Amino acid sequence: AALVFTGKANCPHYAKAEHLADYLQENLPNFRVHKITQHPDKWEQWLHDVCETNGWEHRQSPIIWRELLDRGGKGQLLGGLNEFLEYAQRYYGITSMILSQEMLDIAEENLQTHLEIVKEDEEIKSLIQPMQIWITSASGPICYQLIPLLANGEVFGMTTEISIHLLDTDQFKEVLCSIVMEAEDMAFPLLRSISEHTEIDEAFIEADIIIVLDDVPLNLEVQSLENYIREVSEICQVYAPLIEKNAKSEVRVISSGKTFANLKATMIMTYGPSIKPENIIAIATSWESAAKAMLARKLNMSTAGVKDVIVWGNISGSNYIDLSHAKLYGYDCALWGPANFPRPLLNMIYDSEWIHSELLSAQSSLSSRVGRCTGMLPAHAVATVLQYWYHSSPPGEVVSVGVLSEGQFCIPEGIIFSMPVRFQNGNWEVIKELEIDGTTQEVLERLAHELIQEKLVALKEIKEIHPY
């Protein structure tokens, strides 16, 4: 057994018990002591919590109990100073002869030592600044699936601690509290803290990463598309100034969700001009992953072997799945090569009708598949892109991301457009060397026109509300 001694750091009775315990530990081979001091201001609450947890009744400092190391279960309460003196006298024939002034001197020394240890711990913690991650609309299923992916160390590395902040409206406060408790119960070693927020003025404080998951469920029978665009614009008009005011200067903003992913990124960029444009992106990886899975099923191969499927355009609107650069690795066919030997995907699939009906049409199975996703796929998409952003994407591999157009591929400037990029050394760059044919170019022009009109409607609606 080991005896646990706890008390107020400036308590003379704790000092007397500690003095005797130290003597017994030095002179008895199997006597073990574990000491815990608490600041006087925190002692009452700490004692209450310990007693409530263990079902004990004790109201003074110190409190001493036995830990049964080889049996488990809760400790066995011994009591306070008098009970410990009686215990030492009965079992070991030893008592304490320490004088009152010595007790007071030791108590004062204990308090100073405790304060120094607390200060040192705070200084050490200050040297390890956790990454601050804010997630909006955090009561939704995407956030619920995303938290374990962020906290397990695979995204940012096994040495990077994170703090997660969940933001939503007051009506979802109970849901946020439940998510916080569940995440705390999972005891992720890299999750420094997780908290819920319902006050919008407190949003994005010291944020390193902001993941915008706000969605506007579309029902065009209820209201017009323009009204939905207005809702999205108003949300972003609230978020953008707060990001500028509260977040770090190098904050990275990720737009995801089932609706208006491009528009949200565009509007945050529009109403937050001081936010670096290269630090605002929209996630297209859900479409990319779903397309790869359907192709792999058609070819009877592993999804991991399908690479370089490109998603162009409006991620959560009209987009184009480009297979002209897609490759297959490890495909079982007549021609074999090393593991890194690719085969052009279009040479392996001759069923152009299937490609059009299942992947390319507006009412395709792919659109239905992505639309039914409840959280796991979009959460994995966000985590994957974050991992690439911080640790680089696989060499030679194409990743589709919604980024600000600067005229690449003849796409008009000033809109967030999904296009092929590569991540390297904490940055991304558009893969400009890809060749696209005339048909694809025509599609890109049409998609760009749609996004331009969407942006113009958003700006018009906000101008009508706030003409000055």
Coordinates of C-alpha atoms in Angstrom, one line a residue:
A1 CA 0.0 0.0 0.0
A2 CA 0.9 3.6 -0.4
L3 CA -0.4 6.5 1.7
V4 CA -1.6 9.6 -0.2
F5 CA -1.2 12.9 1.8
T6 CA -3.1 15.9 0.5
G7 CA -3.7 19.3 2.0
K8 CA -3.6 23.1 1.8
A9 CA -0.1 24.2 0.9
N10 CA 0.0 26.5 3.9
C11 CA -1.6 24.2 6.4
P12 CA 0.6 23.5 9.5
H13 CA -1.3 20.2 10.2
Y14 CA -0.4 19.0 6.7
A15 CA 3.2 20.1 7.4
K16 CA 3.3 18.0 10.6
A17 CA 1.8 14.9 8.8
E18 CA 4.2 15.3 5.9
H19 CA 7.2 15.6 8.2
L20 CA 6.3 12.3 10.0
A21 CA 5.5 10.6 6.7
D22 CA 8.9 11.6 5.2
Y23 CA 10.6 10.1 8.3
L24 CA 8.7 6.8 8.0
Q25 CA 9.5 6.6 4.3
E26 CA 13.2 7.1 4.9
N27 CA 13.4 4.4 7.6
L28 CA 10.9 1.8 6.5
P29 CA 11.7 -0.1 3.3
N30 CA 8.0 -0.8 2.3
F31 CA 6.5 2.5 3.4
R32 CA 5.5 4.7 0.3
V33 CA 4.1 8.2 0.3
H34 CA 2.5 10.3 -2.4
K35 CA 2.0 14.0 -1.6
I36 CA -0.4 16.4 -3.2
T37 CA -0.6 20.1 -2.2
Q38 CA -3.4 22.5 -3.3
H39 CA -3.5 26.2 -3.3
P40 CA -5.5 27.5 -0.3
D41 CA -8.0 29.2 -2.6
K42 CA -8.7 25.9 -4.4
W43 CA -8.6 23.5 -1.4
E44 CA -12.3 23.6 -0.4
Q45 CA -13.6 22.7 -3.9
W46 CA -10.9 20.1 -4.5
L47 CA -11.7 18.4 -1.1
H48 CA -15.4 18.4 -1.9
D49 CA -14.8 16.8 -5.3
V50 CA -12.5 14.1 -3.9
C51 CA -14.9 13.2 -1.1
E52 CA -17.9 13.2 -3.5
T53 CA -16.1 10.9 -5.9
N54 CA -15.1 8.4 -3.2
G55 CA -18.1 8.7 -0.9
W56 CA -16.1 10.0 2.0
E57 CA -16.9 12.5 4.8
H58 CA -14.0 14.8 5.6
R59 CA -13.8 18.6 6.1
Q60 CA -10.3 19.5 7.2
S61 CA -6.7 19.6 5.9
P62 CA -5.0 17.3 5.5
I63 CA -6.9 14.3 4.2
I64 CA -5.0 11.0 4.0
W65 CA -5.9 7.7 2.4
R66 CA -4.4 4.3 1.5
E67 CA -4.1 3.3 -2.2
L68 CA -4.3 -0.5 -2.6
L69 CA -1.9 -0.8 -5.5
D70 CA -2.4 -4.4 -6.3
R71 CA -6.1 -4.5 -5.8
G72 CA -7.6 -1.6 -7.7
G73 CA -10.8 0.2 -6.7
K74 CA -11.1 3.4 -4.6
G75 CA -8.7 4.2 -1.8
Q76 CA -9.3 3.5 1.9
L77 CA -9.8 6.7 3.9
L78 CA -7.5 7.0 6.9
G79 CA -8.6 10.5 8.0
G80 CA -6.7 13.7 9.0
L81 CA -3.7 14.5 11.1
N82 CA -4.9 12.9 14.4
E83 CA -5.8 9.6 12.6
F84 CA -2.4 9.5 10.9
L85 CA -0.6 10.1 14.3
E86 CA -2.6 7.3 15.8
Y87 CA -1.9 5.0 12.8
A88 CA 1.9 5.6 13.1
Q89 CA 1.9 5.1 16.8
R90 CA -0.1 1.9 16.6
Y91 CA 1.7 0.2 13.7
Y92 CA 5.2 1.6 14.0
G93 CA 5.5 2.9 17.6
I94 CA 6.5 6.3 16.3
T95 CA 5.0 9.7 16.8
S96 CA 5.9 13.3 15.8
M97 CA 7.6 15.6 18.2
I98 CA 7.8 18.6 15.9
L99 CA 7.2 22.0 17.5
S100 CA 4.5 24.5 16.5
Q101 CA 6.9 27.0 15.1
E102 CA 8.6 24.4 13.0
M103 CA 5.1 23.4 11.7
L104 CA 4.4 27.0 10.7
D105 CA 7.9 27.4 9.0
I106 CA 7.4 24.2 7.0
A107 CA 3.9 25.3 6.0
E108 CA 5.2 28.6 4.7
E109 CA 7.9 26.8 2.8
N110 CA 5.4 24.4 1.3
L111 CA 3.3 27.3 0.1
Q112 CA 6.2 29.0 -1.6
T113 CA 7.3 25.7 -3.2
H114 CA 3.8 25.0 -4.4
L115 CA 3.6 28.5 -6.0
E116 CA 7.0 28.0 -7.7
I117 CA 5.9 24.6 -9.1
V118 CA 2.6 26.0 -10.4
K119 CA 4.5 28.9 -12.1
E120 CA 7.0 26.6 -13.6
D121 CA 4.2 24.3 -15.0
E122 CA 2.5 27.4 -16.5
E123 CA 5.7 28.5 -18.1
I124 CA 6.3 25.0 -19.6
K125 CA 2.7 24.9 -20.9
S126 CA 3.1 28.4 -22.5
L127 CA 6.0 27.1 -24.5
I128 CA 3.7 24.5 -26.1
Q129 CA 1.0 26.4 -27.8
P130 CA -1.8 24.2 -29.0
M131 CA -3.2 24.8 -32.5
Q132 CA -6.5 26.6 -32.2
I133 CA -9.2 25.0 -34.4
W134 CA -12.7 26.6 -34.7
I135 CA -15.6 24.6 -36.3
T136 CA -18.8 26.4 -37.2
S137 CA -22.2 24.7 -37.2
A138 CA -20.5 22.2 -34.9
S139 CA -23.7 20.4 -33.9
G140 CA -23.9 18.6 -37.2
P141 CA -22.7 15.1 -38.1
I142 CA -19.7 16.3 -40.1
C143 CA -18.2 17.9 -37.0
Y144 CA -19.0 14.8 -34.9
Q145 CA -17.1 12.6 -37.3
L146 CA -14.3 15.1 -37.8
I147 CA -13.2 15.6 -34.2
P148 CA -11.5 12.1 -33.8
L149 CA -9.7 12.5 -37.1
L150 CA -8.2 15.8 -35.9
A151 CA -7.4 14.7 -32.4
N152 CA -5.7 11.3 -33.2
G153 CA -2.4 12.9 -34.5
E154 CA -2.6 11.8 -38.1
V155 CA -3.5 15.2 -39.5
F156 CA -1.1 17.6 -37.8
G157 CA 1.5 15.1 -36.5
M158 CA 2.0 13.2 -33.2
T159 CA 3.8 16.2 -31.5
T160 CA 1.2 18.9 -32.3
E161 CA -1.4 19.5 -29.6
I162 CA -4.7 21.1 -30.6
S163 CA -7.6 22.9 -28.9
I164 CA -11.0 22.6 -30.6
H165 CA -13.7 25.2 -30.3
L166 CA -17.2 24.3 -31.3
L167 CA -19.4 27.2 -32.5
D168 CA -23.2 27.1 -33.1
T169 CA -26.3 28.9 -32.1
D170 CA -27.7 28.8 -28.5
Q171 CA -30.5 26.3 -29.5
F172 CA -27.7 23.6 -30.0
K173 CA -25.9 24.3 -26.7
E174 CA -26.9 20.9 -25.2
V175 CA -25.7 19.1 -28.3
L176 CA -22.4 20.9 -28.2
C177 CA -22.0 20.1 -24.5
S178 CA -22.6 16.4 -25.2
I179 CA -20.0 16.4 -28.0
V180 CA -17.5 18.1 -25.6
M181 CA -18.0 15.5 -22.9
E182 CA -17.7 12.6 -25.3
A183 CA -14.5 14.0 -26.8
E184 CA -13.1 14.5 -23.3
D185 CA -14.0 10.9 -22.3
M186 CA -12.0 9.6 -25.3
A187 CA -8.8 11.1 -23.7
F188 CA -7.0 11.9 -26.9
P189 CA -3.3 12.6 -25.8
L190 CA -3.0 15.5 -28.3
L191 CA -6.3 17.2 -27.5
R192 CA -5.4 19.9 -25.0
S193 CA -8.9 21.2 -24.7
I194 CA -12.3 21.2 -26.4
S195 CA -15.0 23.8 -25.6
E196 CA -18.5 24.9 -26.9
H197 CA -19.4 28.5 -27.9
T198 CA -22.7 30.1 -28.6
E199 CA -21.8 33.8 -28.4
I200 CA -20.9 35.0 -31.9
D201 CA -18.7 37.9 -30.5
E202 CA -16.3 35.3 -29.0
A203 CA -15.9 33.4 -32.3
F204 CA -12.5 32.7 -33.8
I205 CA -10.3 34.1 -31.0
E206 CA -6.6 33.2 -31.8
A207 CA -7.8 30.8 -34.5
D208 CA -5.1 29.0 -36.6
I209 CA -7.7 27.0 -38.6
I210 CA -11.4 27.8 -39.2
I211 CA -13.6 25.1 -40.7
V212 CA -16.9 26.5 -42.0
L213 CA -19.6 23.8 -42.1
D214 CA -22.7 26.0 -42.3
D215 CA -25.2 24.6 -44.7
V216 CA -28.4 26.0 -46.1
P217 CA -30.7 23.0 -47.0
L218 CA -32.2 23.7 -50.4
N219 CA -35.9 23.4 -51.1
L220 CA -36.7 25.5 -54.1
E221 CA -40.4 24.9 -53.7
V222 CA -40.3 26.9 -50.4
Q223 CA -38.1 29.8 -51.5
S224 CA -36.0 30.9 -54.4
L225 CA -32.3 30.2 -55.0
E226 CA -31.6 34.0 -54.6
N227 CA -33.0 33.9 -51.0
Y228 CA -30.7 31.0 -50.2
I229 CA -27.8 32.8 -51.6
R230 CA -28.8 35.8 -49.5
E231 CA -28.7 33.6 -46.3
V232 CA -25.2 32.4 -47.1
S233 CA -23.9 35.9 -47.8
E234 CA -25.3 37.2 -44.5
I235 CA -23.6 34.4 -42.6
C236 CA -20.3 35.1 -44.3
Q237 CA -20.7 38.9 -43.7
V238 CA -20.9 38.1 -40.0
Y239 CA -18.0 35.6 -40.0
A240 CA -15.5 37.5 -42.1
P241 CA -15.0 40.7 -39.9
L242 CA -14.8 38.5 -36.8
I243 CA -12.1 36.4 -38.5
E244 CA -10.2 39.6 -39.3
K245 CA -10.6 40.9 -35.8
N246 CA -10.1 37.8 -33.6
A247 CA -8.1 35.1 -35.6
K248 CA -4.4 35.0 -36.2
S249 CA -3.0 36.8 -39.2
E250 CA -2.0 33.5 -40.9
V251 CA -5.4 31.8 -40.2
R252 CA -6.5 29.1 -42.7
V253 CA -10.2 29.0 -43.6
I254 CA -11.8 25.9 -45.0
S255 CA -15.2 25.9 -46.5
S256 CA -17.1 22.6 -46.6
G257 CA -20.6 21.2 -46.5
K258 CA -23.3 20.1 -49.0
T259 CA -24.3 23.6 -50.2
F260 CA -22.5 26.7 -51.5
A261 CA -19.0 25.6 -50.6
N262 CA -17.5 27.9 -53.3
L263 CA -19.7 30.8 -52.4
K264 CA -19.0 30.7 -48.7
A265 CA -15.2 30.8 -49.5
T266 CA -15.8 33.7 -52.0
M267 CA -17.9 35.7 -49.6
I268 CA -15.5 35.3 -46.7
M269 CA -12.7 36.5 -49.0
T270 CA -14.9 39.4 -50.2
Y271 CA -15.9 40.6 -46.7
G272 CA -12.6 39.8 -45.1
P273 CA -10.1 41.5 -47.4
S274 CA -7.2 41.3 -44.9
I275 CA -7.5 37.5 -44.8
K276 CA -4.9 36.1 -47.2
P277 CA -6.7 34.7 -50.3
E278 CA -4.3 31.7 -50.5
N279 CA -5.4 30.7 -47.0
I280 CA -9.1 30.3 -48.0
I281 CA -10.1 27.1 -49.8
A282 CA -13.2 25.0 -50.5
I283 CA -13.1 21.2 -50.1
A284 CA -13.9 19.1 -53.2
T285 CA -12.4 15.9 -51.9
S286 CA -15.7 14.3 -51.1
W287 CA -16.6 14.3 -54.8
E288 CA -13.2 13.1 -55.8
S289 CA -13.3 10.2 -53.3
A290 CA -16.8 9.1 -54.2
A291 CA -15.9 9.1 -57.9
K292 CA -12.8 7.0 -57.3
A293 CA -14.9 4.5 -55.3
M294 CA -17.5 4.1 -58.1
L295 CA -14.7 3.7 -60.7
A296 CA -13.0 1.1 -58.6
R297 CA -16.2 -0.8 -58.2
K298 CA -16.7 -0.8 -61.9
L299 CA -13.2 -2.0 -62.5
N300 CA -13.2 -4.5 -59.6
M301 CA -10.2 -3.0 -57.9
S302 CA -9.1 -1.2 -54.8
T303 CA -10.2 2.4 -54.5
A304 CA -6.7 3.4 -53.3
G305 CA -5.4 2.5 -56.8
V306 CA -7.5 5.2 -58.6
K307 CA -5.6 8.5 -58.8
D308 CA -5.8 12.0 -60.4
V309 CA -9.6 12.3 -60.8
I310 CA -10.2 16.0 -61.1
V311 CA -13.2 17.9 -59.9
W312 CA -13.7 21.2 -61.7
G313 CA -16.0 24.1 -60.9
N314 CA -18.7 24.6 -58.4
I315 CA -18.1 21.9 -55.7
S316 CA -21.6 21.8 -54.3
G317 CA -23.4 22.9 -57.5
S318 CA -22.6 22.2 -61.1
N319 CA -19.2 20.5 -61.4
Y320 CA -17.4 18.4 -63.9
I321 CA -15.6 15.1 -63.1
D322 CA -12.6 15.0 -65.4
L323 CA -11.2 11.5 -66.0
S324 CA -8.8 12.5 -68.8
H325 CA -5.8 12.5 -66.5
A326 CA -6.9 9.7 -64.2
K327 CA -4.6 6.7 -63.6
L328 CA -4.9 3.2 -62.2
Y329 CA -2.3 1.6 -60.0
G330 CA -2.2 -2.1 -59.3
Y331 CA -5.0 -2.9 -61.8
D332 CA -5.3 -6.6 -62.6
C333 CA -5.1 -6.8 -66.4
A334 CA -3.0 -8.4 -69.1
L335 CA -0.2 -5.8 -68.8
W336 CA 1.7 -5.8 -65.5
G337 CA 4.5 -3.6 -64.2
P338 CA 6.0 -2.4 -60.9
A339 CA 3.8 -1.0 -58.1
N340 CA 4.3 2.6 -59.3
F341 CA 3.4 1.8 -62.9
P342 CA 0.2 3.7 -64.0
R343 CA -2.4 2.9 -66.6
P344 CA -4.7 5.5 -68.1
L345 CA -8.1 5.0 -66.7
L346 CA -10.0 5.8 -69.9
N347 CA -8.1 3.0 -71.7
M348 CA -9.5 0.5 -69.2
I349 CA -13.1 1.7 -69.3
Y350 CA -14.7 1.6 -72.7
D351 CA -18.3 2.1 -71.5
S352 CA -18.7 5.8 -72.2
E353 CA -22.4 5.6 -71.6
W354 CA -21.8 4.4 -68.1
I355 CA -19.3 7.2 -67.5
H356 CA -21.8 9.8 -68.6
S357 CA -24.9 8.4 -66.8
E358 CA -23.2 7.4 -63.5
L359 CA -20.5 10.2 -63.2
L360 CA -21.1 13.2 -65.4
S361 CA -24.8 13.9 -65.7
A362 CA -26.5 16.3 -63.2
Q363 CA -28.8 13.4 -62.0
S364 CA -26.0 10.9 -61.9
S365 CA -25.5 8.2 -59.2
L366 CA -22.4 10.1 -58.1
S367 CA -24.5 13.2 -57.3
S368 CA -26.9 11.1 -55.4
R369 CA -24.1 9.3 -53.6
V370 CA -22.4 12.5 -52.4
G371 CA -25.8 14.1 -51.5
R372 CA -26.6 11.2 -49.1
C373 CA -23.4 11.5 -47.2
T374 CA -24.2 12.0 -43.5
G375 CA -20.8 13.0 -42.2
M376 CA -18.0 10.4 -42.5
L377 CA -17.0 11.2 -46.1
P378 CA -17.0 15.0 -45.8
A379 CA -15.2 14.8 -42.5
H380 CA -12.5 12.6 -44.0
A381 CA -12.2 15.0 -46.9
V382 CA -11.5 17.9 -44.6
A383 CA -9.0 16.0 -42.6
T384 CA -7.2 14.7 -45.7
V385 CA -6.8 18.2 -47.2
L386 CA -5.6 19.6 -43.8
Q387 CA -3.0 16.8 -43.6
Y388 CA -1.9 17.6 -47.2
W389 CA -1.8 21.3 -46.4
Y390 CA 0.5 20.8 -43.4
H391 CA 2.5 17.8 -44.6
S392 CA 2.3 17.9 -48.4
S393 CA 0.3 15.8 -50.7
P394 CA 1.7 12.5 -52.2
P395 CA 4.4 13.3 -54.8
G396 CA 2.9 13.5 -58.3
E397 CA -0.7 13.2 -57.1
V398 CA -3.4 15.6 -58.1
V399 CA -5.8 17.0 -55.5
S400 CA -9.0 18.9 -56.3
V401 CA -9.5 22.1 -54.2
G402 CA -11.6 25.2 -54.6
V403 CA -9.2 28.1 -54.8
L404 CA -9.2 31.7 -56.0
S405 CA -8.9 31.8 -59.7
E406 CA -6.1 34.0 -61.1
G407 CA -6.8 33.2 -64.7
Q408 CA -5.5 29.7 -64.8
F409 CA -7.0 27.5 -67.6
C410 CA -8.7 30.7 -68.9
I411 CA -11.0 30.7 -65.9
P412 CA -12.1 34.3 -65.0
E413 CA -10.4 35.9 -62.0
G414 CA -12.1 36.6 -58.7
I415 CA -14.1 33.4 -58.1
I416 CA -13.4 30.3 -56.0
F417 CA -13.2 27.5 -58.6
S418 CA -12.3 23.9 -58.0
M419 CA -9.2 22.9 -59.9
P420 CA -6.2 20.5 -59.6
V421 CA -3.5 21.6 -57.1
R422 CA -0.6 20.1 -55.3
F423 CA 0.4 20.8 -51.7
Q424 CA 4.0 21.3 -50.7
N425 CA 5.8 22.8 -47.8
G426 CA 2.7 24.3 -46.2
N427 CA 1.5 25.9 -49.4
W428 CA -0.6 24.8 -52.5
E429 CA -0.1 25.6 -56.1
V430 CA -2.3 25.1 -59.1
I431 CA -1.0 22.4 -61.5
K432 CA -0.9 24.7 -64.6
E433 CA 0.9 22.2 -66.8
L434 CA -2.1 19.9 -67.2
E435 CA -3.4 20.0 -70.8
I436 CA -7.2 20.2 -71.3
D437 CA -9.0 19.7 -74.5
G438 CA -11.5 22.0 -76.2
T439 CA -14.5 20.2 -74.8
T440 CA -13.3 20.5 -71.2
Q441 CA -12.5 24.2 -71.8
E442 CA -16.1 24.8 -72.9
V443 CA -17.4 23.1 -69.8
L444 CA -15.1 25.2 -67.6
E445 CA -16.4 28.4 -69.2
R446 CA -20.0 27.4 -68.4
L447 CA -19.1 26.5 -64.8
A448 CA -17.3 29.7 -64.3
H449 CA -20.3 31.7 -65.6
E450 CA -22.5 30.0 -63.1
L451 CA -20.2 30.9 -60.2
I452 CA -19.9 34.5 -61.4
Q453 CA -23.7 34.8 -61.5
E454 CA -23.9 33.3 -58.0
K455 CA -21.4 35.8 -56.7
L456 CA -23.2 38.7 -58.4
V457 CA -26.5 37.7 -56.9
A458 CA -24.9 37.5 -53.4
L459 CA -23.3 40.9 -53.7
K460 CA -26.6 42.4 -55.1
E461 CA -28.6 41.0 -52.3
I462 CA -26.3 42.3 -49.6
K463 CA -26.2 45.7 -51.3
E464 CA -29.9 45.9 -51.3
I465 CA -30.0 45.2 -47.6
H466 CA -27.1 47.5 -46.7
P467 CA -27.1 50.2 -49.5
Y468 CA -24.5 52.3 -47.6

